Coordinates of C-alpha atoms in Angstrom, one line a residue:
M18 CA 78.5 136.5 82.1
P19 CA 79.3 133.6 84.1
T20 CA 79.4 129.8 82.7
Y21 CA 79.8 126.8 83.9
D22 CA 79.4 122.6 82.2
V23 CA 76.3 121.8 84.1
I24 CA 73.7 123.6 86.1
V25 CA 72.0 122.1 88.6
L26 CA 67.9 123.2 88.8
G27 CA 66.8 122.0 92.9
L28 CA 69.2 120.5 95.6
G29 CA 67.2 118.7 97.4
G30 CA 67.2 114.9 97.3
M31 CA 68.2 114.0 93.3
G32 CA 69.5 117.9 92.9
S33 CA 71.6 117.4 95.5
A34 CA 73.3 113.9 94.3
A35 CA 73.6 115.0 90.9
A36 CA 75.5 118.2 92.1
C37 CA 77.9 116.0 94.0
H38 CA 78.5 113.0 90.8
L39 CA 78.8 116.0 87.9
A40 CA 81.3 117.6 90.3
A41 CA 83.6 114.5 91.1
R42 CA 83.6 113.7 87.2
G43 CA 85.6 116.9 86.9
Q44 CA 82.8 118.7 85.6
R45 CA 82.1 122.9 87.0
V46 CA 79.0 122.8 88.9
L47 CA 76.3 125.5 89.4
G48 CA 73.8 124.4 91.7
L49 CA 70.8 126.1 92.5
E50 CA 68.1 126.3 95.7
R51 CA 65.3 128.3 96.3
F52 CA 65.8 127.2 100.1
G53 CA 68.3 126.6 102.4
P54 CA 70.3 123.6 102.3
A55 CA 68.3 119.9 103.2
H56 CA 65.0 122.5 103.7
D57 CA 61.9 121.4 104.9
Q58 CA 60.4 122.6 102.4
G59 CA 59.6 120.2 99.6
A60 CA 60.3 116.5 100.0
S61 CA 63.5 115.5 101.1
H62 CA 63.3 115.6 105.3
G63 CA 61.3 114.0 107.7
G64 CA 63.8 112.3 109.3
S65 CA 63.4 109.2 107.7
R66 CA 62.4 107.5 103.7
I67 CA 61.7 103.8 103.5
T68 CA 64.2 101.4 101.6
R69 CA 63.4 97.6 100.6
Q70 CA 64.1 96.0 97.6
S71 CA 61.5 93.6 97.4
Y72 CA 59.7 96.2 95.1
F73 CA 56.1 96.0 95.0
E74 CA 56.1 98.9 92.3
D75 CA 57.4 97.2 89.5
P76 CA 60.2 94.4 89.4
A77 CA 62.0 96.7 86.6
Y78 CA 63.4 99.5 90.0
V79 CA 65.2 96.2 91.4
P80 CA 68.9 96.9 89.2
L81 CA 68.3 100.7 90.1
L82 CA 67.9 100.0 93.9
L83 CA 70.7 96.7 94.1
R84 CA 73.0 99.6 92.3
A85 CA 71.7 102.1 95.3
Y86 CA 72.4 100.4 98.1
E87 CA 75.8 100.7 97.0
L88 CA 75.8 104.1 96.5
W89 CA 74.1 104.5 100.0
D90 CA 77.1 102.7 101.8
R91 CA 80.0 104.6 99.4
L92 CA 77.9 108.0 100.6
S93 CA 78.4 107.1 104.7
R94 CA 81.5 106.2 103.7
D95 CA 83.1 109.2 101.7
S96 CA 80.7 112.0 103.7
G97 CA 80.8 110.1 107.3
A98 CA 76.9 110.5 107.4
D99 CA 75.1 107.7 108.8
V100 CA 72.8 108.0 106.2
I101 CA 71.4 104.5 105.9
T102 CA 69.9 101.5 109.0
L103 CA 68.9 98.8 108.2
T104 CA 65.7 97.2 110.2
G105 CA 64.6 94.8 108.0
G106 CA 61.2 95.1 106.7
L107 CA 57.4 93.8 106.8
M108 CA 54.9 94.4 103.6
I109 CA 51.9 93.2 105.6
G110 CA 48.3 93.1 104.3
P111 CA 46.2 90.4 102.4
A112 CA 47.9 88.1 100.2
G113 CA 46.4 89.6 96.5
S114 CA 47.1 92.9 98.1
R115 CA 49.8 95.2 95.8
T116 CA 52.1 95.4 98.6
V117 CA 52.8 91.4 99.7
A118 CA 51.6 90.4 96.3
G119 CA 53.8 92.7 94.5
S120 CA 57.1 92.5 97.1
R121 CA 57.5 88.8 96.1
R122 CA 56.6 89.4 93.0
S123 CA 60.1 91.3 92.4
A124 CA 61.9 89.3 95.3
E125 CA 61.1 86.0 93.1
Q126 CA 62.1 87.3 89.7
W127 CA 65.1 88.8 91.8
G128 CA 66.0 85.8 94.0
L129 CA 65.8 88.2 96.8
A130 CA 66.4 86.3 100.5
H131 CA 63.0 87.2 101.9
E132 CA 60.2 85.1 104.1
M133 CA 56.5 85.1 104.1
L134 CA 55.4 85.2 107.0
D135 CA 51.4 84.4 108.2
A136 CA 49.3 85.9 110.8
P137 CA 50.5 84.0 113.9
E138 CA 54.1 83.7 113.1
L139 CA 53.6 86.9 112.1
R140 CA 52.9 87.7 115.5
R141 CA 55.2 85.5 117.5
R142 CA 58.5 87.1 115.7
F143 CA 57.0 90.6 116.3
P144 CA 54.0 91.5 119.0
T145 CA 54.2 94.8 118.7
L146 CA 51.5 94.4 115.6
N147 CA 48.0 92.9 115.2
P148 CA 47.5 91.4 112.0
G149 CA 43.8 89.7 111.4
P150 CA 43.7 86.9 110.4
D151 CA 44.1 86.8 106.9
D152 CA 46.7 89.4 107.2
V153 CA 50.7 87.7 106.2
A154 CA 53.9 89.2 105.6
L155 CA 56.7 89.5 103.5
Y156 CA 60.0 89.9 105.5
E157 CA 62.9 91.7 104.5
A158 CA 66.2 91.4 106.3
K159 CA 67.9 94.3 103.4
A160 CA 64.9 96.5 104.0
G161 CA 65.1 99.7 106.7
L162 CA 65.8 103.3 106.4
V163 CA 67.5 106.5 105.1
R164 CA 68.3 109.4 106.5
P165 CA 66.4 112.7 103.7
E166 CA 68.6 115.8 105.1
D167 CA 71.6 113.5 106.3
T168 CA 71.5 112.3 102.8
V169 CA 71.2 115.7 101.6
R170 CA 73.8 117.4 103.6
A171 CA 76.4 114.9 102.7
H172 CA 75.8 114.9 98.8
L173 CA 76.3 118.7 98.9
A174 CA 79.7 118.6 101.1
L175 CA 80.6 116.0 98.7
A176 CA 79.5 118.5 95.9
A177 CA 81.3 121.5 97.1
R178 CA 84.7 119.2 98.4
A179 CA 85.1 119.2 94.6
G180 CA 84.6 122.3 93.6
A181 CA 80.5 123.2 92.3
D182 CA 79.3 126.0 93.6
L183 CA 75.8 125.9 95.7
R184 CA 73.4 128.5 96.1
F185 CA 70.4 129.1 98.1
G186 CA 68.0 131.0 98.4
E187 CA 68.8 131.9 94.8
P188 CA 65.3 130.8 93.2
A189 CA 65.9 130.4 88.6
I190 CA 62.9 132.7 87.4
E191 CA 63.3 131.1 84.1
W192 CA 65.2 128.3 81.9
T193 CA 66.3 128.9 78.3
A194 CA 68.0 126.5 75.8
T195 CA 70.0 127.8 73.6
G196 CA 72.0 127.1 70.3
G197 CA 74.8 126.0 72.4
G198 CA 74.1 125.1 75.8
V199 CA 71.2 126.8 78.6
R200 CA 70.5 129.7 80.2
V201 CA 69.3 130.3 83.5
T202 CA 67.9 133.3 84.9
T203 CA 67.8 134.6 88.3
E204 CA 67.0 137.2 91.0
A205 CA 70.7 137.6 91.2
G206 CA 71.9 136.9 87.8
V207 CA 71.7 135.3 84.1
Y208 CA 73.8 132.0 83.6
E209 CA 75.1 130.3 81.2
A210 CA 76.6 126.2 80.7
G211 CA 76.5 123.3 78.2
H212 CA 73.8 121.5 79.7
L213 CA 71.2 121.9 82.2
V214 CA 69.8 119.7 85.2
V215 CA 66.3 120.0 86.3
A216 CA 65.4 118.3 89.5
P217 CA 62.9 120.7 90.8
G218 CA 60.2 119.0 92.8
A219 CA 57.3 120.0 93.4
W220 CA 58.0 123.1 91.4
A221 CA 58.2 120.8 88.8
P222 CA 54.6 121.5 87.1
R223 CA 55.9 125.1 86.8
M224 CA 59.4 124.7 85.6
L225 CA 58.4 121.7 83.6
A226 CA 55.4 122.8 81.8
D227 CA 56.1 122.2 78.9
L228 CA 57.6 118.5 79.4
G229 CA 54.4 116.9 78.0
V230 CA 54.0 114.7 81.8
R231 CA 50.4 115.3 83.6
L232 CA 52.4 116.3 86.9
V233 CA 50.1 115.9 90.3
V234 CA 51.5 117.8 93.4
E235 CA 49.6 116.0 96.4
R236 CA 50.0 117.2 100.2
Q237 CA 51.2 114.6 102.6
V238 CA 51.5 114.2 106.1
Q239 CA 54.4 112.5 108.6
Y240 CA 53.0 112.0 111.7
W241 CA 54.6 110.9 115.5
F242 CA 53.1 109.2 118.6
A243 CA 54.9 108.7 122.0
P244 CA 53.9 104.5 122.1
R245 CA 51.4 103.8 124.8
T246 CA 53.7 101.2 125.5
P247 CA 57.5 101.2 126.4
I248 CA 59.6 102.7 123.7
A249 CA 62.1 100.1 123.6
D250 CA 59.9 97.6 122.1
F251 CA 59.3 99.8 118.9
G252 CA 63.8 100.5 119.0
L253 CA 66.1 100.1 115.9
D254 CA 67.3 96.7 117.5
R255 CA 63.5 95.2 117.4
H256 CA 61.1 96.8 115.7
P257 CA 60.8 96.4 111.6
I258 CA 60.6 99.5 109.4
W259 CA 56.5 98.1 107.3
I260 CA 54.2 98.8 105.5
W261 CA 50.7 97.6 105.9
E262 CA 47.4 97.2 102.9
D263 CA 44.1 97.1 103.8
A264 CA 41.5 94.9 102.0
D265 CA 40.3 98.3 100.7
G266 CA 43.7 99.3 99.4
T267 CA 44.6 101.7 102.2
Q268 CA 47.7 101.5 102.3
I269 CA 49.9 102.7 106.2
Y270 CA 53.6 102.5 106.8
G271 CA 55.9 102.6 110.1
F272 CA 59.0 103.1 111.8
P273 CA 61.5 102.4 114.4
A274 CA 61.8 104.4 117.4
L275 CA 65.0 106.3 115.8
D276 CA 65.2 109.8 118.4
G277 CA 65.6 108.4 122.1
P278 CA 62.0 108.1 124.8
D279 CA 61.2 111.5 123.4
G280 CA 61.0 111.7 119.5
G281 CA 58.9 109.2 119.3
V282 CA 57.6 106.7 116.5
K283 CA 57.2 108.0 113.2
V284 CA 53.6 106.7 110.9
A285 CA 51.8 108.1 108.0
F286 CA 49.7 107.2 105.1
F287 CA 50.3 107.2 101.7
R288 CA 49.1 108.6 98.9
K289 CA 45.6 110.1 101.3
G290 CA 46.6 113.4 100.7
E291 CA 44.9 116.6 98.9
V292 CA 45.8 117.6 95.7
C293 CA 48.1 121.8 96.4
T294 CA 50.9 123.4 94.7
P295 CA 53.7 124.2 96.7
E296 CA 51.9 127.9 97.0
T297 CA 48.1 126.9 98.1
I298 CA 50.0 123.8 100.5
D299 CA 48.3 124.1 104.0
R300 CA 51.1 123.7 106.5
E301 CA 48.9 123.1 109.2
V302 CA 47.5 119.4 110.5
H303 CA 44.4 119.5 111.7
P304 CA 42.8 117.2 114.9
D305 CA 41.2 115.1 112.3
E306 CA 43.9 113.9 110.4
I307 CA 45.1 113.4 113.4
E308 CA 42.6 111.2 115.2
T309 CA 41.9 109.3 111.6
V310 CA 45.8 108.0 111.6
R311 CA 46.1 107.0 115.6
A312 CA 42.8 105.6 114.6
H313 CA 44.3 103.2 112.2
L314 CA 47.8 103.4 113.8
G315 CA 45.9 101.8 116.5
R316 CA 43.9 98.9 114.8
V317 CA 47.6 97.5 112.9
L318 CA 50.2 98.7 115.5
P319 CA 48.5 99.5 119.2
G320 CA 51.6 100.0 121.3
A321 CA 52.0 102.7 119.2
A322 CA 49.0 105.1 119.0
G323 CA 49.7 107.2 122.1
R324 CA 50.4 111.0 122.8
F325 CA 50.2 112.9 119.4
L326 CA 54.1 114.3 119.3
R327 CA 54.0 116.5 116.3
A328 CA 53.5 116.0 112.3
K329 CA 55.7 117.4 109.4
T330 CA 54.0 118.3 106.3
C331 CA 55.8 117.1 102.6
M332 CA 54.5 117.2 99.5
Y333 CA 54.5 114.3 96.6
T334 CA 54.6 115.4 92.1
N335 CA 52.4 112.7 91.3
T336 CA 52.6 111.9 87.3
P337 CA 49.2 109.5 86.2
D338 CA 51.7 105.9 86.5
E339 CA 52.9 106.3 89.9
H340 CA 56.2 105.4 88.0
F341 CA 59.3 108.0 87.9
V342 CA 60.4 110.9 84.6
I343 CA 63.9 110.2 84.3
A344 CA 65.0 111.5 80.6
A345 CA 66.8 113.9 77.9
H346 CA 64.1 116.5 77.4
P347 CA 61.6 115.8 74.7
E348 CA 62.8 119.0 72.9
H349 CA 66.1 119.9 73.9
A350 CA 68.9 117.5 73.9
T351 CA 71.1 120.3 76.5
V352 CA 68.3 119.9 79.0
T353 CA 67.8 116.6 81.1
V354 CA 64.7 116.1 83.6
A355 CA 63.8 114.3 86.8
C356 CA 60.4 114.8 88.4
G357 CA 57.2 112.2 89.2
F358 CA 59.0 110.8 91.9
S359 CA 55.1 109.8 93.3
G360 CA 56.0 109.2 96.4
H361 CA 58.8 106.4 97.1
G362 CA 61.7 108.5 95.1
F363 CA 63.4 109.4 97.8
K364 CA 65.2 105.7 98.5
F365 CA 67.2 105.8 95.0
V366 CA 68.5 109.3 95.2
P367 CA 72.1 108.1 94.6
V368 CA 71.4 106.1 92.0
V369 CA 68.8 108.4 90.3
G370 CA 72.4 111.3 91.0
E371 CA 74.5 108.3 89.2
I372 CA 72.2 108.4 86.0
L373 CA 71.5 112.1 85.7
A374 CA 75.0 112.7 85.8
D375 CA 75.7 109.8 82.9
L376 CA 72.7 111.4 80.8
A377 CA 74.3 115.1 81.2
L378 CA 77.6 113.9 80.1
T379 CA 77.2 111.6 77.0
G380 CA 73.3 111.5 77.0
T381 CA 72.7 108.3 78.2
T382 CA 73.6 105.9 80.3
A383 CA 73.7 101.8 81.6
H384 CA 71.2 101.7 84.0
P385 CA 67.5 100.8 82.6
I386 CA 65.5 103.7 83.4
A387 CA 63.5 103.1 80.0
L388 CA 60.4 103.3 82.4
F389 CA 61.3 106.7 83.2
D390 CA 60.6 108.0 79.4
P391 CA 58.5 110.9 79.2
K392 CA 57.2 110.0 76.3
R393 CA 55.8 106.3 77.0
A394 CA 51.8 106.3 77.6
L395 CA 50.2 107.8 79.6

């Protein structure tokens, strides 16, 4: 029976990073993934994800973001892949909105460089935007985007280079904590290791049913439109990433044009999806969905709301408080879990990989992760 130091279940964003960090520390790593490398069936695809440091979700995330930025740069150097691009970023909405007030709170608490812009200044500096009279914005120069597929591929390549055994198209049927470690069963065989890292994405409700955390999977859609105005207006050298909150709390976000004149501009609603499972998700994107997002985009970035190009579904796995779960399994000391990233996890991928390696090897980490304890009040 094959024996490893650590088995990693799931080789998406978090699992690929964990495999990379563990293999780099000399561990014999087995990585198991139900699909192919850098697949589009979970949450680590779509060409881009926002990264930012003035974090409206909670100031407690900022130290992890500062470390993540260091590790993004290291991953770029080590892999030669273009995984992060800083474009600047705008958090827009009413002054008291979560997007603006929360970002400002994190920036001020941690001394992060930022600017506050009123509507006339926002319109002057970024003429593609159409703010209302009550809109303000926090501008953060260090915000930008990361590239999910390239990130996963880079971590997998570095893991394999360090000796990890990575197996694709081999989903885990079950895992069991044994007296001295763990056992994982797949259709291809049974594997044993001293420790298990479970990073299953939207498969967490089934793979971690005994975790004691209510996890809800939500269908999300990413859209690309051809701008009505010159696409150069939305280029990486001119246009920041942005998150815009309406007075009713609706959030929409978007990116510069990344892929030339035919690539369009990507936008999406944040938390505007239906509950699903990986088996029941509707992968078709419907005309009424396209028109709803186009109408909203037409109000905030009128020039971007042109011809619809394409769309892609993905899945959030949400916890009740929208904070992550990263910890030793409450019932099994030889199992570490990473799940419930609630739609805002990808920017943390390299530091989560470092944390998971810490926990698997020593049972603890110097990173502040108390917020992510599955035993917290939920």
